[in-house]
Short mmCIF file of C-alpha atoms in Angstrom, two decimals:
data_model
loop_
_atom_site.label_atom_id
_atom_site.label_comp_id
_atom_site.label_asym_id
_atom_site.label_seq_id
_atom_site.Cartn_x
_atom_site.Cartn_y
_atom_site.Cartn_z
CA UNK T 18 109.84 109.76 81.53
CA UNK T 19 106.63 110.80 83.32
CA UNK T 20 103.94 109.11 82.31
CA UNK T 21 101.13 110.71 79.90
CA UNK T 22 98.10 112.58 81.11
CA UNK T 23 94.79 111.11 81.14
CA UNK T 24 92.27 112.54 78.64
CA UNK T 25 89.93 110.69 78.73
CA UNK T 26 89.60 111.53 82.54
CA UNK T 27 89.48 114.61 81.58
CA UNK T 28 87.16 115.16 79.04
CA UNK T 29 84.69 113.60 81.22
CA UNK T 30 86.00 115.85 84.05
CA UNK T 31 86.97 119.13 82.83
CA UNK T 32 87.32 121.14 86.30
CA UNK T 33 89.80 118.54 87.54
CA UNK T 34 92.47 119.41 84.96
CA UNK T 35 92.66 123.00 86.86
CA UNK T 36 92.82 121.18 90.02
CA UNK T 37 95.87 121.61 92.04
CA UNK T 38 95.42 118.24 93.98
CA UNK T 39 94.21 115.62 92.04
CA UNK T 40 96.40 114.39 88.97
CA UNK T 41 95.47 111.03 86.36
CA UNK T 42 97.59 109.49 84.40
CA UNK T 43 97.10 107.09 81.52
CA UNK T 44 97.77 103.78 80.72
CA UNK T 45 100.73 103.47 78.78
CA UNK T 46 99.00 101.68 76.03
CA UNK T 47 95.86 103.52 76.05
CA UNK T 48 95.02 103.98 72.60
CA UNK T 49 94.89 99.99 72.24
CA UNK T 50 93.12 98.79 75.02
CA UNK T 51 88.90 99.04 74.22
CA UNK T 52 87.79 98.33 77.47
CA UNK T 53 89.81 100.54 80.47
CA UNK T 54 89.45 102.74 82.71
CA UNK T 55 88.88 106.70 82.57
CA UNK T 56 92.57 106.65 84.19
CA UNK T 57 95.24 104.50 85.22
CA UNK T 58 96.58 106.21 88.41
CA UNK T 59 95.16 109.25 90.39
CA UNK T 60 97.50 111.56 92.27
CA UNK T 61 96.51 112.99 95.57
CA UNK T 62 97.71 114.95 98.49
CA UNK T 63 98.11 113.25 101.96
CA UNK T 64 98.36 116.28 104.73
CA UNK T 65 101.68 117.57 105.64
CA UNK T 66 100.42 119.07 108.97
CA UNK T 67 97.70 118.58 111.36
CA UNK T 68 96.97 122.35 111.04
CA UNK T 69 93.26 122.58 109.43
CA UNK T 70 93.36 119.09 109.25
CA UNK T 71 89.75 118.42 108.33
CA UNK T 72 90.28 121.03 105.09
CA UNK T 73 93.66 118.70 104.21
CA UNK T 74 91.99 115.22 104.90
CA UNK T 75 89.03 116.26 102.46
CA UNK T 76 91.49 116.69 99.56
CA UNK T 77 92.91 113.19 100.16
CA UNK T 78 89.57 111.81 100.50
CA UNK T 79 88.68 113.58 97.02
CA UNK T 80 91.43 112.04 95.28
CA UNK T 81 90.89 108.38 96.82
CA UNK T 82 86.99 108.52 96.21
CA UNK T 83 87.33 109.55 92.88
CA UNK T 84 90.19 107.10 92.15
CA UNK T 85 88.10 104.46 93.51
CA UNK T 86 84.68 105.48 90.69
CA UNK T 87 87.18 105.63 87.78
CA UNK T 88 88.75 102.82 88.74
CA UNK T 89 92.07 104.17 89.11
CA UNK T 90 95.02 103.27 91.43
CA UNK T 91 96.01 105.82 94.41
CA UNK T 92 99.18 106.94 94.73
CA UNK T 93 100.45 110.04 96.88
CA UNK T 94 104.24 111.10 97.63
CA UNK T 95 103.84 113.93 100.44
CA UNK T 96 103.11 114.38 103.75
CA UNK T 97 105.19 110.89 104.45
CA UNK T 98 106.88 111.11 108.18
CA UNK T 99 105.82 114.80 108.69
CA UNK T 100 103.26 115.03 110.97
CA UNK T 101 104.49 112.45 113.36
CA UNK T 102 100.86 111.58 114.06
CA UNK T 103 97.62 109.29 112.30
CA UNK T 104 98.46 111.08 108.95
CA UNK T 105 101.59 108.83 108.53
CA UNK T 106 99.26 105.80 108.52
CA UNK T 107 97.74 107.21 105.59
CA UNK T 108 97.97 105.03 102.55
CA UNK T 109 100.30 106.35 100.06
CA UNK T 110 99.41 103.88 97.30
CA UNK T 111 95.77 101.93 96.46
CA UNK T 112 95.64 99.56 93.95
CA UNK T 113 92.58 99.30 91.29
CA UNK T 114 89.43 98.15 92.75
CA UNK T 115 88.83 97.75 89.19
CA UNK T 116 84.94 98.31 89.94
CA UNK T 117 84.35 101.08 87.33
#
């Protein structure tokens, strides 16, 4: 079961629901918590190559900023073992700073 889509992330942020590179995800008991978070969990690209690299690492920088002012935990699947360079250092999860 994949987990729910976060709309209250999205009202508040229309233009990232038509984004192909960021994804949030709510809390599975959303409706009954008052005090949370726009979104649980942000999905984000990490770069699969080091071609345009600066293009790819400003996606993943996107996602992880905008995780962090939501409040949101990271979490990214791709570009793991790919590039055979820095990228694979990348953090593929970040916990809640919990500082929204």
């Amino acid at each position: 079961e994949s987990p729910a889509p976060a709309e209250r992330f999205y009202e508040k942020c229309p233009s990232a629901r038509v984004a192909e590179h960021i994804r949030a995800f709510a809390s599975r008991h959303e409706e009954m918590e008052v005090d949370r978070p726009l979104a649980d969990t942000l999905e984000g690209p990490v770069p699969l190559t080091m071609n345009l690299i600066g293009n790819s690492l400003s996606l993943y920088w996107q996602a992880r900023g905008v995780a962090d002012m939501v409040g949101a935990a990271f979490v990214s699947s791709s570009g793991h073992g790919l590039a055979g360079a820095f990228i694979d250092f990348l953090p593929r999860a970040v916990a809640s700073s919990g500082a929204w």
